[in-house]
mmCIF file of C-alpha atoms in Angstrom:
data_model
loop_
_atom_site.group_PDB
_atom_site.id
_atom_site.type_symbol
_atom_site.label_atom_id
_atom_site.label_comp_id
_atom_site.label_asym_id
_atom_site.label_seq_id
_atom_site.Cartn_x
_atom_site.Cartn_y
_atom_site.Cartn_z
ATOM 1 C CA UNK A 31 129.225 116.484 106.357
ATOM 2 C CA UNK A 32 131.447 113.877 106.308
ATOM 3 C CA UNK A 33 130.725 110.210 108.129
ATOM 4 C CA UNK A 34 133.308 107.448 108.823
ATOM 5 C CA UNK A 35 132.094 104.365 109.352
ATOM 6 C CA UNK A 36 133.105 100.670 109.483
ATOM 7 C CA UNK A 37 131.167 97.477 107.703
ATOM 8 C CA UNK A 38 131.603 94.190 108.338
ATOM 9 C CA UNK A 39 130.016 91.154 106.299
ATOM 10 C CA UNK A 40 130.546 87.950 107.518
ATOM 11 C CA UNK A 41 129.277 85.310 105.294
ATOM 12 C CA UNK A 42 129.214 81.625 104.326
ATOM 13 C CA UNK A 43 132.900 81.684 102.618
ATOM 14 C CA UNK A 44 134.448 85.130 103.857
ATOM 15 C CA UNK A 45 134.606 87.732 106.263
ATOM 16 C CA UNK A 46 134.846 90.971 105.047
ATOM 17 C CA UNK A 47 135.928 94.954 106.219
ATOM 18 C CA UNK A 48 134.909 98.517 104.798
ATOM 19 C CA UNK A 49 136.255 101.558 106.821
ATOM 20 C CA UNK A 50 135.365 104.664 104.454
ATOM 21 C CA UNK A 51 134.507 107.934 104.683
ATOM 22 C CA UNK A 52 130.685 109.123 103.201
ATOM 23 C CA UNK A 53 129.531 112.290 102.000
ATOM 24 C CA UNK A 54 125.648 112.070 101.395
ATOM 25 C CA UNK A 55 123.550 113.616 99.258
ATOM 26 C CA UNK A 56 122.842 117.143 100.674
ATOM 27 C CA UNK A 57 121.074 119.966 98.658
ATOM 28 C CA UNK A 58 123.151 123.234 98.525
ATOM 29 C CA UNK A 59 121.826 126.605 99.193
ATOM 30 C CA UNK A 60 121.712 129.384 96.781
ATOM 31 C CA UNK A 61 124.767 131.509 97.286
ATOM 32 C CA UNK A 62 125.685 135.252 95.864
ATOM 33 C CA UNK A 63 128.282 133.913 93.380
ATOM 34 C CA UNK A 64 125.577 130.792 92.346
ATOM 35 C CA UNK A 65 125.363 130.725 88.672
ATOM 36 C CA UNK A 66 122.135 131.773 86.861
ATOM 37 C CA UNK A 67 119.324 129.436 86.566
ATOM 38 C CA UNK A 68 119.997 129.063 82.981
ATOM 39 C CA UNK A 69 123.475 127.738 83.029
ATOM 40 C CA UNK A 70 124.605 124.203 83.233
ATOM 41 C CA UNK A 71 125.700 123.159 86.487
ATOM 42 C CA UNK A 72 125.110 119.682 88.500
ATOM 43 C CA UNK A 73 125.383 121.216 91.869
ATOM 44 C CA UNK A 74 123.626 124.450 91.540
ATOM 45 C CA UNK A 75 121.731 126.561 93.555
ATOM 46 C CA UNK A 76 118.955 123.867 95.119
ATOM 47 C CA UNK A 77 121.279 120.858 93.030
ATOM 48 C CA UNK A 78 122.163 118.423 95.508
ATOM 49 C CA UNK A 79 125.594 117.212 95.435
ATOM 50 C CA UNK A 80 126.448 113.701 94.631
ATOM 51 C CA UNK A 81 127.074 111.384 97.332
ATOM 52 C CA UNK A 82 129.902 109.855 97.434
ATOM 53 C CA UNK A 83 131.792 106.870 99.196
ATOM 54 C CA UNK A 84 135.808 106.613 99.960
ATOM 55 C CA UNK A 85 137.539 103.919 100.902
ATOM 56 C CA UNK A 86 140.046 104.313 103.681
ATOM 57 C CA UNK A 87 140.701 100.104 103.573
ATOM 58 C CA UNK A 88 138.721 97.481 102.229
ATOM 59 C CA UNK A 89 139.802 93.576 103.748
ATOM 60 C CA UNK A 90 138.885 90.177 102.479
ATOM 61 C CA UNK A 91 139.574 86.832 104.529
ATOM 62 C CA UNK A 92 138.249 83.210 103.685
ATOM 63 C CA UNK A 93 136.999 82.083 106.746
ATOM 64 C CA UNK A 94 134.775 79.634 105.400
ATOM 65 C CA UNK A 95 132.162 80.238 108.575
ATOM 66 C CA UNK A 96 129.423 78.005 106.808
ATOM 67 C CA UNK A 97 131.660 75.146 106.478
ATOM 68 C CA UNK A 98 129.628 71.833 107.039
ATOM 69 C CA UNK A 99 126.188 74.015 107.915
ATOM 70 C CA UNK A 100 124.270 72.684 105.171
ATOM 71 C CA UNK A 101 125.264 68.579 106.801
ATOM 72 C CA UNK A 102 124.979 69.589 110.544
ATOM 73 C CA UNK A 103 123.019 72.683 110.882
ATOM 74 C CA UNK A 104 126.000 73.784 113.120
ATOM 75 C CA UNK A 105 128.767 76.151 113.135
ATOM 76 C CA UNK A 106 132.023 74.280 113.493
ATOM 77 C CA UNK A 107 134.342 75.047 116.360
ATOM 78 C CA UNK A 108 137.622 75.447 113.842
ATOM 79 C CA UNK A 109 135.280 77.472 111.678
ATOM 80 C CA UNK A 110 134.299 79.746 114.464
ATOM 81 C CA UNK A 111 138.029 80.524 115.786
ATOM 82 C CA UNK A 112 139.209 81.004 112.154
ATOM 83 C CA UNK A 113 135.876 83.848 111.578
ATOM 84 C CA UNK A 114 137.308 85.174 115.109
ATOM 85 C CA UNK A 115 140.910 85.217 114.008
ATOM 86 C CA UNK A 116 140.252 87.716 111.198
ATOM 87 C CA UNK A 117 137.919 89.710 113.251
ATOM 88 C CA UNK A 118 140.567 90.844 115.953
ATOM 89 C CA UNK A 119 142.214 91.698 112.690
ATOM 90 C CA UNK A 120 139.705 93.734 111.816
ATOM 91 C CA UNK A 121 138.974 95.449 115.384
ATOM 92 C CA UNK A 122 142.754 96.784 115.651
ATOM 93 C CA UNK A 123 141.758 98.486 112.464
ATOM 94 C CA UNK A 124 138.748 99.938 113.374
ATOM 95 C CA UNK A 125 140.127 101.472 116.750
ATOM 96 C CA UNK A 126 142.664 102.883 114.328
ATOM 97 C CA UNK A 127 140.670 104.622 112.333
ATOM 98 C CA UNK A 128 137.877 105.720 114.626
ATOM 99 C CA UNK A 129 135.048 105.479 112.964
ATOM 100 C CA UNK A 130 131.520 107.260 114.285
ATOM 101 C CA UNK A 131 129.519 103.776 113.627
ATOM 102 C CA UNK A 132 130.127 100.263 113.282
ATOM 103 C CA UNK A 133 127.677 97.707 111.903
ATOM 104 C CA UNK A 134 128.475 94.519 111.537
ATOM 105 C CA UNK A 135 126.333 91.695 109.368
ATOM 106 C CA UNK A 136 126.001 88.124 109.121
ATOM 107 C CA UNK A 137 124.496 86.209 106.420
ATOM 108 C CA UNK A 138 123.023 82.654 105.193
ATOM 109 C CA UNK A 139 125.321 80.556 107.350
ATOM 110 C CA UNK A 140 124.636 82.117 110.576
ATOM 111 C CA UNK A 141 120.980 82.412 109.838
ATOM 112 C CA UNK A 142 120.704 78.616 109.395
ATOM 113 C CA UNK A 143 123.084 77.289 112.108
ATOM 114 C CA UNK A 144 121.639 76.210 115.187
ATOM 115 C CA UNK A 145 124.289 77.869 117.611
ATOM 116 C CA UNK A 146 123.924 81.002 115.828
ATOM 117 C CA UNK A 147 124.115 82.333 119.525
ATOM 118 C CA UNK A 148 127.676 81.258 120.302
ATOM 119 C CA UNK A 149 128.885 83.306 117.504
ATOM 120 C CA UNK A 150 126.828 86.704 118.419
ATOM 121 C CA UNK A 151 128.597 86.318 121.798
ATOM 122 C CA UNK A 152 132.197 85.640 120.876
ATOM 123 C CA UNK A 153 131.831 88.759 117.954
ATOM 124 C CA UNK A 154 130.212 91.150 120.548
ATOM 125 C CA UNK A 155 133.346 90.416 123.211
ATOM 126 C CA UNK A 156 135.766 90.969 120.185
ATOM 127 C CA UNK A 157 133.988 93.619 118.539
ATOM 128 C CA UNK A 158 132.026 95.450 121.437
ATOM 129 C CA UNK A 159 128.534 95.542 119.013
ATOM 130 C CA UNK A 160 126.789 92.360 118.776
ATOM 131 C CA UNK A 161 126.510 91.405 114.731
ATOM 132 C CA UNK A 162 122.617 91.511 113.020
ATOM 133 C CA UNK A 163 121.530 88.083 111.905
ATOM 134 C CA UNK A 164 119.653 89.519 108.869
ATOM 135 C CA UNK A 165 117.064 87.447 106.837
ATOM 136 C CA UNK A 166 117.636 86.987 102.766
ATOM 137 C CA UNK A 167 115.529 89.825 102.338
ATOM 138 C CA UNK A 168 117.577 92.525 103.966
ATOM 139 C CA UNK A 169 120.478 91.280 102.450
ATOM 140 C CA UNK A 170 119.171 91.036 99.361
ATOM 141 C CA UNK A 171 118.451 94.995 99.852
ATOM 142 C CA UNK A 172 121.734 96.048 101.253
ATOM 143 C CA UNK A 173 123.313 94.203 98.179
ATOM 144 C CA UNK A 174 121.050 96.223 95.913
ATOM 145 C CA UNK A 175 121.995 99.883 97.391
ATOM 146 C CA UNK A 176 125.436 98.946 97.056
ATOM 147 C CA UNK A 177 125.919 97.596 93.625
ATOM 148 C CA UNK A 178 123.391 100.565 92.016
ATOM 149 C CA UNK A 179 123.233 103.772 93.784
ATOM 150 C CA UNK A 180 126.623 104.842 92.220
ATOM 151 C CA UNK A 181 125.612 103.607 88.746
ATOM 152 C CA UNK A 182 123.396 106.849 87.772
ATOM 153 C CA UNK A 183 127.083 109.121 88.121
ATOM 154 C CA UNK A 184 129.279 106.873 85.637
ATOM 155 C CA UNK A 185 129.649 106.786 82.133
ATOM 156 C CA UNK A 186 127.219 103.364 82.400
ATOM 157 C CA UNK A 187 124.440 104.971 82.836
ATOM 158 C CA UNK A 188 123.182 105.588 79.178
ATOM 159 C CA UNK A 189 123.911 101.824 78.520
ATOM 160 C CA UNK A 190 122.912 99.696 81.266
ATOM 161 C CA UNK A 191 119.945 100.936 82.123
ATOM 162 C CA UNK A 192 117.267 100.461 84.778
ATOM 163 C CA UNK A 193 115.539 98.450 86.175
ATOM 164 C CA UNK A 194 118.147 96.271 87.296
ATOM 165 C CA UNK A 195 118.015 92.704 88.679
ATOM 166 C CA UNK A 196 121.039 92.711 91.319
ATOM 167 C CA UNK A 197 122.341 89.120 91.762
ATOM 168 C CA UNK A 198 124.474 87.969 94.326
ATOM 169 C CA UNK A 199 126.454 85.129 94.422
ATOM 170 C CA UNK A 200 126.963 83.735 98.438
ATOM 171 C CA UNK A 201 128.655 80.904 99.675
ATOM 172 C CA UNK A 202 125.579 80.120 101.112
ATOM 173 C CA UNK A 203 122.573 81.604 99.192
ATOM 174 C CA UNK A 204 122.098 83.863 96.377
ATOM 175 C CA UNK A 205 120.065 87.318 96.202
ATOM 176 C CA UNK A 206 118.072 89.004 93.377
ATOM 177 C CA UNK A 207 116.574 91.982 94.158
ATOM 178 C CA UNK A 208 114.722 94.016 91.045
ATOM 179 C CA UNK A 209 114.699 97.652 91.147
ATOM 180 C CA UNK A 210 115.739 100.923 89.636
ATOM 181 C CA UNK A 211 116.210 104.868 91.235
ATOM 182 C CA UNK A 212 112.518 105.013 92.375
ATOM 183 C CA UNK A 213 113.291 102.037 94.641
ATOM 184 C CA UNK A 214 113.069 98.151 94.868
ATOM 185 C CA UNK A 215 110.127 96.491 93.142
ATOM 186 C CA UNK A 216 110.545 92.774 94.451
ATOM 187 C CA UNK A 217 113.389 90.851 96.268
ATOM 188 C CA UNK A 218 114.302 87.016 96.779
ATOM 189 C CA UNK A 219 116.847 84.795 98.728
ATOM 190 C CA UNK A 220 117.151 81.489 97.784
ATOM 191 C CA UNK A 221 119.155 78.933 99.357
ATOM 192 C CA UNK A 222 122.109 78.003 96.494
ATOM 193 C CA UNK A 223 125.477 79.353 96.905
ATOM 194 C CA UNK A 224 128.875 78.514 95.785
ATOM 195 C CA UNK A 225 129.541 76.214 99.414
ATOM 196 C CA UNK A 226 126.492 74.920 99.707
ATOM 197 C CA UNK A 227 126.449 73.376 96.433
ATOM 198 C CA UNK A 228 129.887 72.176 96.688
ATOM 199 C CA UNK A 229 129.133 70.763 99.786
ATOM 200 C CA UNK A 230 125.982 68.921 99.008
ATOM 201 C CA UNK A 231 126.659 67.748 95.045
ATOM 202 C CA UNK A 232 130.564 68.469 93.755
ATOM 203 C CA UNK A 233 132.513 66.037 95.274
ATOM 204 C CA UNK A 234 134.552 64.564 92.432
ATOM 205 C CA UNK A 235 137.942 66.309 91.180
ATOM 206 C CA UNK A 236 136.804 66.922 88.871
ATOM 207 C CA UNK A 237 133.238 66.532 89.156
ATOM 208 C CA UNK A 238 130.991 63.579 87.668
ATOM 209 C CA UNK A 239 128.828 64.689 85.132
ATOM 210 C CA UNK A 240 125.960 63.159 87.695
ATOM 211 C CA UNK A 241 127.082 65.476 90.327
ATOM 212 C CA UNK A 242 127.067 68.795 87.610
ATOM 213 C CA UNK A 243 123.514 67.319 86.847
ATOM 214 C CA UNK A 244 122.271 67.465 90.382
ATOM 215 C CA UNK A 245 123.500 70.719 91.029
ATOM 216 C CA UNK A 246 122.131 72.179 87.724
ATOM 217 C CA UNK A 247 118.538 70.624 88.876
ATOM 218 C CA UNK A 248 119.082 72.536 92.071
ATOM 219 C CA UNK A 249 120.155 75.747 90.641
ATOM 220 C CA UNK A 250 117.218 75.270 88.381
ATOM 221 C CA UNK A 251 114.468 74.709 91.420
ATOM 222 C CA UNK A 252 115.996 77.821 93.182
ATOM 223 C CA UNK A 253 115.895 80.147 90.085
ATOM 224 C CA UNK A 254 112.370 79.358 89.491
ATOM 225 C CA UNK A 255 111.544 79.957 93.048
ATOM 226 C CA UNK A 256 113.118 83.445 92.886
ATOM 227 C CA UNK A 257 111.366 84.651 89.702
ATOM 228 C CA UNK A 258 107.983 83.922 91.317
ATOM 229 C CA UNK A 259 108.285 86.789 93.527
ATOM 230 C CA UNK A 260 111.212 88.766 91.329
ATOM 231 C CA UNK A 261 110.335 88.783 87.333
ATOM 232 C CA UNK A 262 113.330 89.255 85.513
ATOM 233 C CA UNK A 263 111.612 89.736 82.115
ATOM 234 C CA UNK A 264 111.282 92.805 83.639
ATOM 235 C CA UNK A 265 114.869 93.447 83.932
ATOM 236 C CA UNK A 266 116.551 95.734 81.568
ATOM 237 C CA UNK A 267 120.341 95.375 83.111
ATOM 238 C CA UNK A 268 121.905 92.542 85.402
ATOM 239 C CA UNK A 269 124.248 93.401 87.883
ATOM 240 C CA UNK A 270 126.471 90.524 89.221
ATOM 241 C CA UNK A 271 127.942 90.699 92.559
ATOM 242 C CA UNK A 272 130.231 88.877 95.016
ATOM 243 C CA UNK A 273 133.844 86.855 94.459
ATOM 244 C CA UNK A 274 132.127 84.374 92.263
ATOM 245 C CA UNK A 275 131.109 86.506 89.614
ATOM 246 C CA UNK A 276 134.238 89.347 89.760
ATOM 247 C CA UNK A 277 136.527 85.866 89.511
ATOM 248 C CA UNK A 278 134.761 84.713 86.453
ATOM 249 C CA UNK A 279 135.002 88.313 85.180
ATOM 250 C CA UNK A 280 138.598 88.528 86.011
ATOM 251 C CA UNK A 281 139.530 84.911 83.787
ATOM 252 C CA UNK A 282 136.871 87.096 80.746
ATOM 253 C CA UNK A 283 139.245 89.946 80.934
ATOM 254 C CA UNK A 284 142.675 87.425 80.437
ATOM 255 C CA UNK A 285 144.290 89.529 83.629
ATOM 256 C CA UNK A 286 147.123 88.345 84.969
ATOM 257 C CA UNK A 287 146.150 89.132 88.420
ATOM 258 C CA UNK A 288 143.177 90.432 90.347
ATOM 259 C CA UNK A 289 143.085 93.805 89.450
ATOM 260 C CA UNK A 290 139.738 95.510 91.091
ATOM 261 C CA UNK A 291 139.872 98.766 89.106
ATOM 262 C CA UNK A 292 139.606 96.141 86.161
ATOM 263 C CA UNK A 293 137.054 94.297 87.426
ATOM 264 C CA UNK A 294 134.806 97.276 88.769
ATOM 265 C CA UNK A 295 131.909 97.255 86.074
ATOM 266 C CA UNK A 296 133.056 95.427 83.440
ATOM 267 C CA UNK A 297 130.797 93.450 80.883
ATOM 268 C CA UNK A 298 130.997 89.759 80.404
ATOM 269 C CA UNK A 299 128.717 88.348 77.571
ATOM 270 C CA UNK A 300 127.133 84.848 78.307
ATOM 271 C CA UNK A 301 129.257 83.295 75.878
ATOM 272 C CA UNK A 302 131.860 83.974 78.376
ATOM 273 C CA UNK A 303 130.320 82.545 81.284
ATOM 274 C CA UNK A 304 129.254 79.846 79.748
ATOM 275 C CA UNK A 305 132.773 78.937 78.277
ATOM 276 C CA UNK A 306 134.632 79.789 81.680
ATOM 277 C CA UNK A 307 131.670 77.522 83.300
ATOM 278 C CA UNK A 308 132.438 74.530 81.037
ATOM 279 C CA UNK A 309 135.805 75.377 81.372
ATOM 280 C CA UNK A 310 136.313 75.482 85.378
ATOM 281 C CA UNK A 311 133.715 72.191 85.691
ATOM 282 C CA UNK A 312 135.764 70.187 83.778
ATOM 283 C CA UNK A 313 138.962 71.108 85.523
ATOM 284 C CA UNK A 314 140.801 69.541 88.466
ATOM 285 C CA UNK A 315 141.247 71.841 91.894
ATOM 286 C CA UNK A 316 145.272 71.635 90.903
ATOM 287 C CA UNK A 317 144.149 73.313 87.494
ATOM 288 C CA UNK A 318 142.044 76.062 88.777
ATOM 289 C CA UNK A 319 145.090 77.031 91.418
ATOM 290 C CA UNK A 320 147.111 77.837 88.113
ATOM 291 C CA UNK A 321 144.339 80.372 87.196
ATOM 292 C CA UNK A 322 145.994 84.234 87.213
ATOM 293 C CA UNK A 323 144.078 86.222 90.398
ATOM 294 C CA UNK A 324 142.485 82.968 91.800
ATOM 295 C CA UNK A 325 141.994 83.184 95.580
ATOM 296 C CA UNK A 326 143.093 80.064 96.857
ATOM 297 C CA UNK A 327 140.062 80.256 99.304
ATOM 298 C CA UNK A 328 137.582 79.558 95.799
ATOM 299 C CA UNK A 329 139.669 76.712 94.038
ATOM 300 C CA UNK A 330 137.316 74.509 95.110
ATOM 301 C CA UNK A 331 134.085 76.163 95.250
ATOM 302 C CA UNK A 332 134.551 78.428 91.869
ATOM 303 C CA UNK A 333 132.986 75.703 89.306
ATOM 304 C CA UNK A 334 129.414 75.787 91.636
ATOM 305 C CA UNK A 335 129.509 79.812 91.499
ATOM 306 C CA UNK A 336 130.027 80.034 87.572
ATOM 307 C CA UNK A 337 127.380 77.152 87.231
ATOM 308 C CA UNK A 338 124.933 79.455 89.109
ATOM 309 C CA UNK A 339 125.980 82.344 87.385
ATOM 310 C CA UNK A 340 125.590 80.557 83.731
ATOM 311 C CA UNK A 341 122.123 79.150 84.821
ATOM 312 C CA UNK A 342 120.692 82.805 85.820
ATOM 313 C CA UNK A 343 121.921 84.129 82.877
ATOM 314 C CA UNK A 344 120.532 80.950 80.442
ATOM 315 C CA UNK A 345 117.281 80.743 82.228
ATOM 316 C CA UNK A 346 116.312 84.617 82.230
ATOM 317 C CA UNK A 347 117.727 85.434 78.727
ATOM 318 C CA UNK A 348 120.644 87.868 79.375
ATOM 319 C CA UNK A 349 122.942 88.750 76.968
ATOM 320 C CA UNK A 350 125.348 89.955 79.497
ATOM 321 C CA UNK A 351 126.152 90.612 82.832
ATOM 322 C CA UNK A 352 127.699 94.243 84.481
ATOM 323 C CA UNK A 353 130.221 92.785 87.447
ATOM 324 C CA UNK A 354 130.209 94.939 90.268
ATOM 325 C CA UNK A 355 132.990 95.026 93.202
ATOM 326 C CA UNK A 356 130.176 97.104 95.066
ATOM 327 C CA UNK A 357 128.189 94.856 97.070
ATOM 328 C CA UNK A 358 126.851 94.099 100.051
ATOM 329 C CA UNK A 359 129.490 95.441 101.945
ATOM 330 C CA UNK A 360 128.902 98.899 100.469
ATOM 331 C CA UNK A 361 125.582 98.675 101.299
ATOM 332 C CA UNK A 362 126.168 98.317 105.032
ATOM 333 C CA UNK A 363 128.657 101.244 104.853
ATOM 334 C CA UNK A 364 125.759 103.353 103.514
ATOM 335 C CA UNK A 365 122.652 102.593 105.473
ATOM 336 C CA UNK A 366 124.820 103.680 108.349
ATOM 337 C CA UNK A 367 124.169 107.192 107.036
#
């Protein structure tokens, strides 16, 4: 039976949509015309059939909610009316397209601002469901169900294989969760994302090789934080989420635009990241405009996302990384069912 429903994540950097239709897993009775026991066939008699997700639209806006959260513990005014701009957007979609359910999330900037209440108001008048303020942990774990639970259907599978350690990339914090088809072993939030750290350390154009330093020594702290309660020795494959890493795998691929079919599971080796990393630190915010399929909302927070992205990778020893346009967002479309 099919499900409509509508996601919304609203994080540090961007406010994002999912309308889509879901099929879930079911198991299918025998039937007269069933083939025999002993013939292939992934949906058999007793086989359940594959769940699946379809988009009906996916929408992206910078909002940059968590502007100035990590200084003044506050959500701004202008940053609250620009978050509320794009969510009327959003609601004359939704009553469009009808869904059955509607769940709406909000991340690390509204979990550390002090007037997180003013903003559960003004979303529930716009909206007509009040937004869940989740902790680090259940976004770590709606993160996780989105990036993996199509990977076991692809041609992937054989290569990039379980258990995974999920990263993802906020503007605010950045999720690992460790896990494979039996379930999640261990998850962490820590508090280093692409805005925070742009915030707090990269304030040159570009930045001083002091500031790189002191955001590296952050990064650092955070990582080893995470792998206290996540090991990622135990890691066979990591999965890279959020606009962070699919931008650095977009410049790897040498597209001339954001192209998200592209994007959707490709491989980028370290080398890569490291390169682009180098690459993006060292250039002004005029350069990194000129970059093919750069959002103009990440010109200036891109070099502290690769820098986090390089340092996992460095730190826990992986070769590569499988980018993932499944996120968070898909998660919240799925627990919905």
């Amino acid at each position: 039976m099919t499900h409509r429903v509508a996601a919304i994540d609203c994080g540090t950097n961007s406010i994002r949509l999912l309308i889509a239709d879901i099929n879930p897993e079911e198991e299918r009775a025998p039937s007269p015309s069933a083939p025999s026991p002993s013939a292939p066939s992934p949906s058999g008699p007793g086989q359940p059939t594959p769940a699946s997700l379809t988009d009906l639209t996916r929408q992206m806006r910078i909002v940059r909610l968590g502007e100035g959260v990590d200084r003044t513990g506050r959500l701004s005014a202008a940053a609250l009316d620009r978050t509320m701009t794009a969510l009327r957007e959003y609601a004359g979609l939704i009553a469009e397209a009808k869904p059955e359910s509607i769940r709406m999330v909000a991340t690390s900037a509204t979990r550390d601002a002090s007037n997180s209440a003013e903003f559960t108001g003004r979303v529930t008048d716009i909206l007509g469901v009040a937004p869940e303020v989740i902790t680090g942990d259940e976004e770590a774990w709606l993160s996780f169900t989105g990036a993996t639970r199509e990977l076991a259907g692809t041609d992937l599978a054989a290569e990039c294989l379980p258990p995974y350690l999920v990263t993802d990339i906020g503007g605010g914090s950045t999720e690992f969760v460790l896990g494979g088809p039996g379930g999640v072993e261990g998850a962490r939030s820590v508090n280093i994302g692409c805005v925070r750290l742009t915030e707090r350390h990269l304030h040159g154009d570009p930045p001083l090789a002091a500031e790189i330093e002191a955001t590296r020594r952050d990064i650092d702290a955070a990582l080893a934080e995470a792998a206290s309660v996540v090991p990622p020795a135990k890691a066979r494959t990591l999965v890279g989420l959020a606009g962070s890493v699919t931008t650095i795998a977009a410049i790897a691929l040498g597209l001339d635009r954001y192209i998200p079919e592209r994007i959707h599971h490709a491989r980028v080796t370290a080398d890569e990241v490291a390169g682009i990393t180098t690459r993006l630190l060292a250039m002004t915010k005029a350069e990194r405009s000129e970059i093919p399929g750069m959002h103009p909302g990440r010109i200036d927070v891109i070099a502290a996302g690769a820098l986090i992205l390089d340092r996992i990778m460095t730190t826990f020893a992986f070769t590569e990384v499988l980018v993932s346009e499944h996120d968070i967002l898909d998660g919240i479309a799925w627990s919905l069912v």
